[in-house]
Amino acid sequence: MDHMQLSKDIEQKGVKPVYLLYGKEDFFIKDITEKIVSSVLTEEERDFNYSIYDMKEMPVEAAVEEGETLPFFGEKRVILLRNCYFLTGVKDKEKIEHHLPTFEQYLDNPPNETIMIVTVSYEKLDERKKIVKKLKKQGMVLEAAPYDEAKMFQWIDTYTRENQLYLTHEAKELLVQLAGKEMMMLASEMDKLSLYVTESNEITVDIVEKLVARTLEDNVFELVDHVVQGRSEKALRIYFDLLKQNEEPIKILMLLARQFRMILQVKQLKQRGYSRKKMASQLKVHPFAVKIAEGQIKNFDDIALKYILKELADADYEMKTGKMDKSLRVELGIAKIVGFHNNYKQKTTL
């Protein structure tokens, strides 16, 4: 079950005695945990009936023992088990001894008064383990995998509807581009934007550009876009701004090379019939990065891309061997790539 489905299930059907939340997207795990706790405990009850056990510090049987006791001054108790590495194939360095048969016996007949939330920030569990099979059979399961672009748009739509906001399509696309690398960042930026537009309730592109911070990679995406469009002055302006922010020229060069390499790889994979999702999995990048590269491949053929990658490789060599000042060499590289690209486009369109 994904995050949206499980959220609806908690809201419409109430909570269940056991939840298994695992995956790399910590935002979903924290959000579902908070939804469960909020749905059964008041703020006053949390002090008495909400316990957190770190499985790298405490044995699981300690949590089970508390789970079998009646709650204080309330009807429900919530117990959160964090870092349940024993569900994976990973060996824990702390070597805490967990008596898993005790936990398995608890899961056979969990008390209705206790909600047990079992979490681990790993992408995959060891499906061969008896405890994993039992948790998946007895509990509600969330696989906290990162959202693709479509799911992110859906999440934003839900957020804006619940908070009575209006977000233009262009603003939504820019927001996902800038803050969509992980859900924690996207949620934080949405909270910030909603506080800013308390009077109009409308979030525009200008507001997103003004408030949402750009990462180095975002600036490199924009720099590449200016190169693609032959706008050398704007490309160099971004580069000089990055230098003022104390970004290393060699790091900027590395990210430029990575982006152009991705354009070439996406071009080749697209020719082989790969979907965007499959390309993202193959290249181990976010689907939105693939979408950006897809939008740029029409501006290049293999000859142009190979020239650009060779120029960037030459710049890397000259910088590392001290043949030329680093910042000046990247500046020269950007100018040469824009010049070559503009001339090459003119020749190929004649």
GROMACS .gro file of C-alpha atoms in nm:
model
  350
    1MET     CA    1   0.000   0.000   0.000
    2ASP     CA    2   0.131   0.346  -0.082
    3HIS     CA    3   0.124   0.659   0.134
    4MET     CA    4  -0.197   0.809  -0.007
    5GLN     CA    5  -0.392   0.484   0.019
    6LEU     CA    6  -0.281   0.417   0.375
    7SER     CA    7  -0.361   0.776   0.478
    8LYS     CA    8  -0.717   0.733   0.347
    9ASP     CA    9  -0.748   0.396   0.518
   10ILE     CA   10  -0.653   0.544   0.857
   11GLU     CA   11  -0.891   0.836   0.806
   12GLN     CA   12  -1.189   0.631   0.688
   13LYS     CA   13  -1.152   0.297   0.869
   14GLY     CA   14  -0.952   0.382   1.179
   15VAL     CA   15  -0.630   0.228   1.303
   16LYS     CA   16  -0.521  -0.136   1.318
   17PRO     CA   17  -0.311  -0.308   1.588
   18VAL     CA   18   0.006  -0.348   1.376
   19TYR     CA   19   0.177  -0.136   1.108
   20LEU     CA   20   0.493  -0.211   0.912
   21LEU     CA   21   0.645   0.102   0.755
   22TYR     CA   22   0.966   0.059   0.554
   23GLY     CA   23   1.153   0.229   0.270
   24LYS     CA   24   1.390   0.514   0.184
   25GLU     CA   25   1.136   0.799   0.189
   26ASP     CA   26   1.139   0.893   0.559
   27PHE     CA   27   0.877   1.165   0.508
   28PHE     CA   28   0.606   0.905   0.441
   29ILE     CA   29   0.706   0.697   0.743
   30LYS     CA   30   0.698   1.001   0.972
   31ASP     CA   31   0.372   1.130   0.824
   32ILE     CA   32   0.188   0.798   0.863
   33THR     CA   33   0.327   0.757   1.217
   34GLU     CA   34   0.196   1.102   1.312
   35LYS     CA   35  -0.145   1.028   1.155
   36ILE     CA   36  -0.176   0.707   1.358
   37VAL     CA   37  -0.071   0.875   1.684
   38SER     CA   38  -0.298   1.177   1.630
   39SER     CA   39  -0.597   0.960   1.548
   40VAL     CA   40  -0.591   0.769   1.880
   41LEU     CA   41  -0.416   0.988   2.137
   42THR     CA   42  -0.479   1.338   2.263
   43GLU     CA   43  -0.182   1.564   2.342
   44GLU     CA   44  -0.223   1.484   2.712
   45GLU     CA   45  -0.236   1.107   2.650
   46ARG     CA   46   0.090   1.108   2.454
   47ASP     CA   47   0.294   1.156   2.770
   48PHE     CA   48   0.156   0.835   2.917
   49ASN     CA   49   0.069   0.616   2.619
   50TYR     CA   50   0.320   0.689   2.343
   51SER     CA   51   0.656   0.509   2.366
   52ILE     CA   52   0.947   0.500   2.123
   53TYR     CA   53   1.199   0.215   2.120
   54ASP     CA   54   1.519   0.227   1.915
   55MET     CA   55   1.602  -0.131   1.817
   56LYS     CA   56   1.972  -0.042   1.804
   57GLU     CA   57   1.958   0.037   2.175
   58MET     CA   58   1.678  -0.179   2.324
   59PRO     CA   59   1.573  -0.542   2.269
   60VAL     CA   60   1.240  -0.597   2.097
   61GLU     CA   61   1.102  -0.796   2.391
   62ALA     CA   62   1.105  -0.476   2.603
   63ALA     CA   63   0.864  -0.315   2.357
   64VAL     CA   64   0.652  -0.631   2.346
   65GLU     CA   65   0.626  -0.635   2.725
   66GLU     CA   66   0.492  -0.280   2.726
   67GLY     CA   67   0.259  -0.359   2.437
   68GLU     CA   68   0.094  -0.629   2.644
   69THR     CA   69   0.015  -0.395   2.934
   70LEU     CA   70  -0.301  -0.185   2.950
   71PRO     CA   71  -0.272   0.187   2.865
   72PHE     CA   72  -0.273   0.453   3.140
   73PHE     CA   73  -0.565   0.698   3.162
   74GLY     CA   74  -0.684   0.618   2.811
   75GLU     CA   75  -0.816   0.352   2.575
   76LYS     CA   76  -0.515   0.315   2.345
   77ARG     CA   77  -0.138   0.288   2.361
   78VAL     CA   78   0.101   0.350   2.069
   79ILE     CA   79   0.445   0.192   2.056
   80LEU     CA   80   0.693   0.292   1.784
   81LEU     CA   81   0.979   0.056   1.703
   82ARG     CA   82   1.252   0.243   1.512
   83ASN     CA   83   1.555   0.106   1.323
   84CYS     CA   84   1.423  -0.250   1.300
   85TYR     CA   85   1.731  -0.368   1.113
   86PHE     CA   86   1.650  -0.730   1.207
   87LEU     CA   87   1.389  -0.723   0.928
   88THR     CA   88   1.668  -0.680   0.671
   89GLY     CA   89   1.983  -0.869   0.579
   90VAL     CA   90   2.196  -0.598   0.742
   91LYS     CA   91   2.404  -0.687   1.047
   92ASP     CA   92   2.391  -0.436   1.333
   93LYS     CA   93   2.727  -0.324   1.474
   94GLU     CA   94   2.578  -0.270   1.820
   95LYS     CA   95   2.485  -0.641   1.839
   96ILE     CA   96   2.170  -0.597   2.047
   97GLU     CA   97   2.020  -0.939   2.108
   98HIS     CA   98   1.654  -0.955   1.999
   99HIS     CA   99   1.441  -1.252   2.099
  100LEU     CA  100   1.227  -1.257   1.784
  101PRO     CA  101   1.008  -1.557   1.884
  102THR     CA  102   0.865  -1.333   2.161
  103PHE     CA  103   0.773  -1.072   1.899
  104GLU     CA  104   0.632  -1.339   1.664
  105GLN     CA  105   0.412  -1.471   1.945
  106TYR     CA  106   0.287  -1.115   2.014
  107LEU     CA  107   0.193  -1.075   1.646
  108ASP     CA  108  -0.017  -1.394   1.653
  109ASN     CA  109  -0.269  -1.219   1.876
  110PRO     CA  110  -0.191  -0.847   1.919
  111PRO     CA  111  -0.404  -0.669   2.183
  112ASN     CA  112  -0.661  -0.421   2.048
  113GLU     CA  113  -0.555  -0.162   2.306
  114THR     CA  114  -0.204  -0.133   2.157
  115ILE     CA  115  -0.098  -0.001   1.816
  116MET     CA  116   0.250  -0.127   1.730
  117ILE     CA  117   0.432   0.069   1.455
  118VAL     CA  118   0.738  -0.110   1.317
  119THR     CA  119   0.971   0.104   1.101
  120VAL     CA  120   1.300   0.066   0.915
  121SER     CA  121   1.458   0.296   0.654
  122TYR     CA  122   1.564   0.025   0.412
  123GLU     CA  123   1.441  -0.023   0.059
  124LYS     CA  124   1.408  -0.401   0.088
  125LEU     CA  125   1.330  -0.644   0.366
  126ASP     CA  126   1.457  -0.999   0.397
  127GLU     CA  127   1.146  -1.183   0.278
  128ARG     CA  128   1.289  -1.517   0.391
  129LYS     CA  129   1.263  -1.423   0.759
  130LYS     CA  130   0.968  -1.553   0.957
  131ILE     CA  131   0.921  -1.220   1.138
  132VAL     CA  132   0.892  -1.035   0.805
  133LYS     CA  133   0.634  -1.279   0.671
  134LYS     CA  134   0.433  -1.253   0.992
  135LEU     CA  135   0.440  -0.871   0.997
  136LYS     CA  136   0.325  -0.854   0.636
  137LYS     CA  137   0.045  -1.100   0.705
  138GLN     CA  138  -0.077  -0.948   1.032
  139GLY     CA  139  -0.008  -0.577   0.977
  140MET     CA  140  -0.090  -0.287   0.750
  141VAL     CA  141   0.214  -0.235   0.527
  142LEU     CA  142   0.357   0.086   0.379
  143GLU     CA  143   0.637   0.065   0.125
  144ALA     CA  144   0.777   0.417   0.152
  145ALA     CA  145   0.921   0.447  -0.198
  146PRO     CA  146   0.992   0.789  -0.355
  147TYR     CA  147   0.706   0.932  -0.561
  148ASP     CA  148   0.735   0.973  -0.934
  149GLU     CA  149   0.642   1.306  -1.094
  150ALA     CA  150   0.273   1.216  -1.140
  151LYS     CA  151   0.237   1.116  -0.774
  152MET     CA  152   0.411   1.436  -0.663
  153PHE     CA  153   0.162   1.642  -0.865
  154GLN     CA  154  -0.119   1.442  -0.706
  155TRP     CA  155   0.022   1.505  -0.358
  156ILE     CA  156   0.048   1.881  -0.430
  157ASP     CA  157  -0.314   1.883  -0.556
  158THR     CA  158  -0.428   1.719  -0.231
  159TYR     CA  159  -0.225   1.965  -0.022
  160THR     CA  160  -0.361   2.271  -0.206
  161ARG     CA  161  -0.719   2.141  -0.186
  162GLU     CA  162  -0.695   2.075   0.189
  163ASN     CA  163  -0.538   2.418   0.251
  164GLN     CA  164  -0.763   2.608   0.007
  165LEU     CA  165  -0.474   2.718  -0.213
  166TYR     CA  166  -0.446   2.764  -0.588
  167LEU     CA  167  -0.127   2.667  -0.769
  168THR     CA  168  -0.084   2.737  -1.141
  169HIS     CA  169   0.035   2.446  -1.355
  170GLU     CA  170   0.358   2.628  -1.441
  171ALA     CA  171   0.424   2.698  -1.072
  172LYS     CA  172   0.359   2.333  -0.989
  173GLU     CA  173   0.608   2.213  -1.252
  174LEU     CA  174   0.875   2.455  -1.130
  175LEU     CA  175   0.814   2.354  -0.767
  176VAL     CA  176   0.861   1.985  -0.847
  177GLN     CA  177   1.173   2.067  -1.046
  178LEU     CA  178   1.327   2.266  -0.759
  179ALA     CA  179   1.201   2.078  -0.452
  180GLY     CA  180   1.092   1.738  -0.579
  181LYS     CA  181   1.409   1.545  -0.503
  182GLU     CA  182   1.259   1.423  -0.176
  183MET     CA  183   0.920   1.461  -0.016
  184MET     CA  184   1.051   1.617   0.306
  185MET     CA  185   1.188   1.908   0.105
  186LEU     CA  186   0.873   1.939  -0.108
  187ALA     CA  187   0.645   1.941   0.198
  188SER     CA  188   0.862   2.201   0.372
  189GLU     CA  189   0.853   2.430   0.067
  190MET     CA  190   0.475   2.391   0.035
  191ASP     CA  191   0.435   2.491   0.400
  192LYS     CA  192   0.654   2.797   0.339
  193LEU     CA  193   0.460   2.897   0.025
  194SER     CA  194   0.122   2.857   0.197
  195LEU     CA  195   0.230   3.089   0.479
  196TYR     CA  196   0.347   3.348   0.226
  197VAL     CA  197   0.017   3.367   0.032
  198THR     CA  198  -0.225   3.395   0.323
  199GLU     CA  199  -0.415   3.683   0.158
  200SER     CA  200  -0.447   3.578  -0.207
  201ASN     CA  201  -0.409   3.197  -0.161
  202GLU     CA  202  -0.259   3.185  -0.514
  203ILE     CA  203   0.092   3.051  -0.571
  204THR     CA  204   0.247   3.167  -0.898
  205VAL     CA  205   0.573   3.096  -1.080
  206ASP     CA  206   0.713   3.428  -0.956
  207ILE     CA  207   0.642   3.334  -0.595
  208VAL     CA  208   0.802   2.989  -0.637
  209GLU     CA  209   1.111   3.146  -0.796
  210LYS     CA  210   1.129   3.400  -0.514
  211LEU     CA  211   1.087   3.164  -0.218
  212VAL     CA  212   1.210   2.818  -0.317
  213ALA     CA  213   1.585   2.785  -0.278
  214ARG     CA  214   1.781   2.648  -0.572
  215THR     CA  215   2.039   2.378  -0.520
  216LEU     CA  216   2.365   2.361  -0.711
  217GLU     CA  217   2.212   2.095  -0.936
  218ASP     CA  218   1.909   2.316  -1.010
  219ASN     CA  219   2.141   2.597  -1.119
  220VAL     CA  220   2.337   2.355  -1.337
  221PHE     CA  221   2.009   2.240  -1.502
  222GLU     CA  222   1.933   2.603  -1.580
  223LEU     CA  223   2.288   2.665  -1.700
  224VAL     CA  224   2.262   2.369  -1.939
  225ASP     CA  225   1.926   2.499  -2.063
  226HIS     CA  226   2.087   2.834  -2.149
  227VAL     CA  227   2.366   2.648  -2.329
  228VAL     CA  228   2.105   2.447  -2.522
  229GLN     CA  229   1.932   2.770  -2.627
  230GLY     CA  230   2.263   2.936  -2.719
  231ARG     CA  231   2.236   3.201  -2.447
  232SER     CA  232   2.602   3.231  -2.350
  233GLU     CA  233   2.558   3.554  -2.151
  234LYS     CA  234   2.289   3.402  -1.925
  235ALA     CA  235   2.482   3.076  -1.889
  236LEU     CA  236   2.794   3.262  -1.779
  237ARG     CA  237   2.592   3.482  -1.541
  238ILE     CA  238   2.473   3.171  -1.357
  239TYR     CA  239   2.829   3.039  -1.351
  240PHE     CA  240   2.964   3.363  -1.202
  241ASP     CA  241   2.682   3.364  -0.944
  242LEU     CA  242   2.782   3.011  -0.840
  243LEU     CA  243   3.143   3.123  -0.799
  244LYS     CA  244   3.025   3.408  -0.574
  245GLN     CA  245   2.851   3.142  -0.362
  246ASN     CA  246   3.190   2.971  -0.324
  247GLU     CA  247   3.100   2.671  -0.538
  248GLU     CA  248   3.407   2.488  -0.666
  249PRO     CA  249   3.463   2.520  -1.046
  250ILE     CA  250   3.561   2.155  -1.068
  251LYS     CA  251   3.233   2.051  -0.902
  252ILE     CA  252   3.034   2.268  -1.143
  253LEU     CA  253   3.224   2.109  -1.433
  254MET     CA  254   3.151   1.762  -1.298
  255LEU     CA  255   2.776   1.835  -1.278
  256LEU     CA  256   2.779   1.985  -1.629
  257ALA     CA  257   2.945   1.671  -1.762
  258ARG     CA  258   2.697   1.451  -1.575
  259GLN     CA  259   2.400   1.639  -1.722
  260PHE     CA  260   2.527   1.618  -2.081
  261ARG     CA  261   2.616   1.253  -2.028
  262MET     CA  262   2.261   1.196  -1.908
  263ILE     CA  263   2.122   1.366  -2.219
  264LEU     CA  264   2.326   1.126  -2.435
  265GLN     CA  265   2.221   0.822  -2.228
  266VAL     CA  266   1.852   0.921  -2.232
  267LYS     CA  267   1.874   0.975  -2.608
  268GLN     CA  268   2.018   0.626  -2.657
  269LEU     CA  269   1.773   0.457  -2.418
  270LYS     CA  270   1.477   0.636  -2.576
  271GLN     CA  271   1.584   0.503  -2.916
  272ARG     CA  272   1.572   0.154  -2.763
  273GLY     CA  273   1.212   0.210  -2.650
  274TYR     CA  274   1.270   0.259  -2.277
  275SER     CA  275   0.994   0.434  -2.078
  276ARG     CA  276   1.079   0.733  -1.857
  277LYS     CA  277   1.037   0.522  -1.545
  278LYS     CA  278   1.263   0.248  -1.681
  279MET     CA  279   1.525   0.505  -1.786
  280ALA     CA  280   1.522   0.657  -1.438
  281SER     CA  281   1.572   0.313  -1.284
  282GLN     CA  282   1.852   0.227  -1.527
  283LEU     CA  283   2.035   0.557  -1.471
  284LYS     CA  284   1.955   0.565  -1.096
  285VAL     CA  285   1.816   0.919  -1.110
  286HIS     CA  286   1.483   1.087  -1.030
  287PRO     CA  287   1.223   1.060  -1.312
  288PHE     CA  288   1.206   1.440  -1.327
  289ALA     CA  289   1.577   1.453  -1.420
  290VAL     CA  290   1.498   1.216  -1.707
  291LYS     CA  291   1.209   1.440  -1.814
  292ILE     CA  292   1.442   1.742  -1.830
  293ALA     CA  293   1.697   1.544  -2.032
  294GLU     CA  294   1.418   1.425  -2.265
  295GLY     CA  295   1.324   1.786  -2.332
  296GLN     CA  296   1.685   1.866  -2.424
  297ILE     CA  297   1.775   1.574  -2.652
  298LYS     CA  298   1.598   1.727  -2.952
  299ASN     CA  299   1.863   1.999  -2.954
  300PHE     CA  300   2.155   1.759  -2.995
  301ASP     CA  301   2.268   1.473  -3.213
  302ASP     CA  302   2.535   1.224  -3.109
  303ILE     CA  303   2.813   1.422  -3.279
  304ALA     CA  304   2.733   1.741  -3.084
  305LEU     CA  305   2.701   1.557  -2.751
  306LYS     CA  306   3.029   1.372  -2.800
  307TYR     CA  307   3.206   1.700  -2.883
  308ILE     CA  308   3.065   1.862  -2.568
  309LEU     CA  309   3.166   1.568  -2.347
  310LYS     CA  310   3.517   1.570  -2.497
  311GLU     CA  311   3.549   1.945  -2.432
  312LEU     CA  312   3.442   1.895  -2.071
  313ALA     CA  313   3.685   1.603  -2.032
  314ASP     CA  314   3.968   1.819  -2.173
  315ALA     CA  315   3.875   2.097  -1.929
  316ASP     CA  316   3.880   1.849  -1.640
  317TYR     CA  317   4.228   1.727  -1.739
  318GLU     CA  318   4.369   2.080  -1.779
  319MET     CA  319   4.225   2.190  -1.444
  320LYS     CA  320   4.359   1.888  -1.255
  321THR     CA  321   4.705   1.914  -1.410
  322GLY     CA  322   4.728   2.288  -1.341
  323LYS     CA  323   4.758   2.389  -1.706
  324MET     CA  324   4.497   2.661  -1.664
  325ASP     CA  325   4.318   2.849  -1.386
  326LYS     CA  326   4.013   2.642  -1.282
  327SER     CA  327   3.744   2.911  -1.291
  328LEU     CA  328   3.878   3.052  -1.619
  329ARG     CA  329   3.889   2.705  -1.779
  330VAL     CA  330   3.523   2.636  -1.696
  331GLU     CA  331   3.427   2.980  -1.831
  332LEU     CA  332   3.617   2.906  -2.152
  333GLY     CA  333   3.454   2.563  -2.176
  334ILE     CA  334   3.103   2.707  -2.146
  335ALA     CA  335   3.180   2.970  -2.412
  336LYS     CA  336   3.329   2.708  -2.648
  337ILE     CA  337   3.031   2.473  -2.606
  338VAL     CA  338   2.777   2.750  -2.674
  339GLY     CA  339   2.978   2.869  -2.977
  340PHE     CA  340   3.013   2.518  -3.120
  341HIS     CA  341   2.646   2.438  -3.057
  342ASN     CA  342   2.522   2.757  -3.230
  343ASN     CA  343   2.750   2.703  -3.532
  344TYR     CA  344   2.664   2.334  -3.554
  345LYS     CA  345   2.289   2.405  -3.544
  346GLN     CA  346   2.323   2.656  -3.827
  347LYS     CA  347   2.513   2.406  -4.044
  348THR     CA  348   2.270   2.120  -3.982
  349THR     CA  349   1.963   2.334  -4.056
  350LEU     CA  350   2.093   2.466  -4.389
   0.00000   0.00000   0.00000
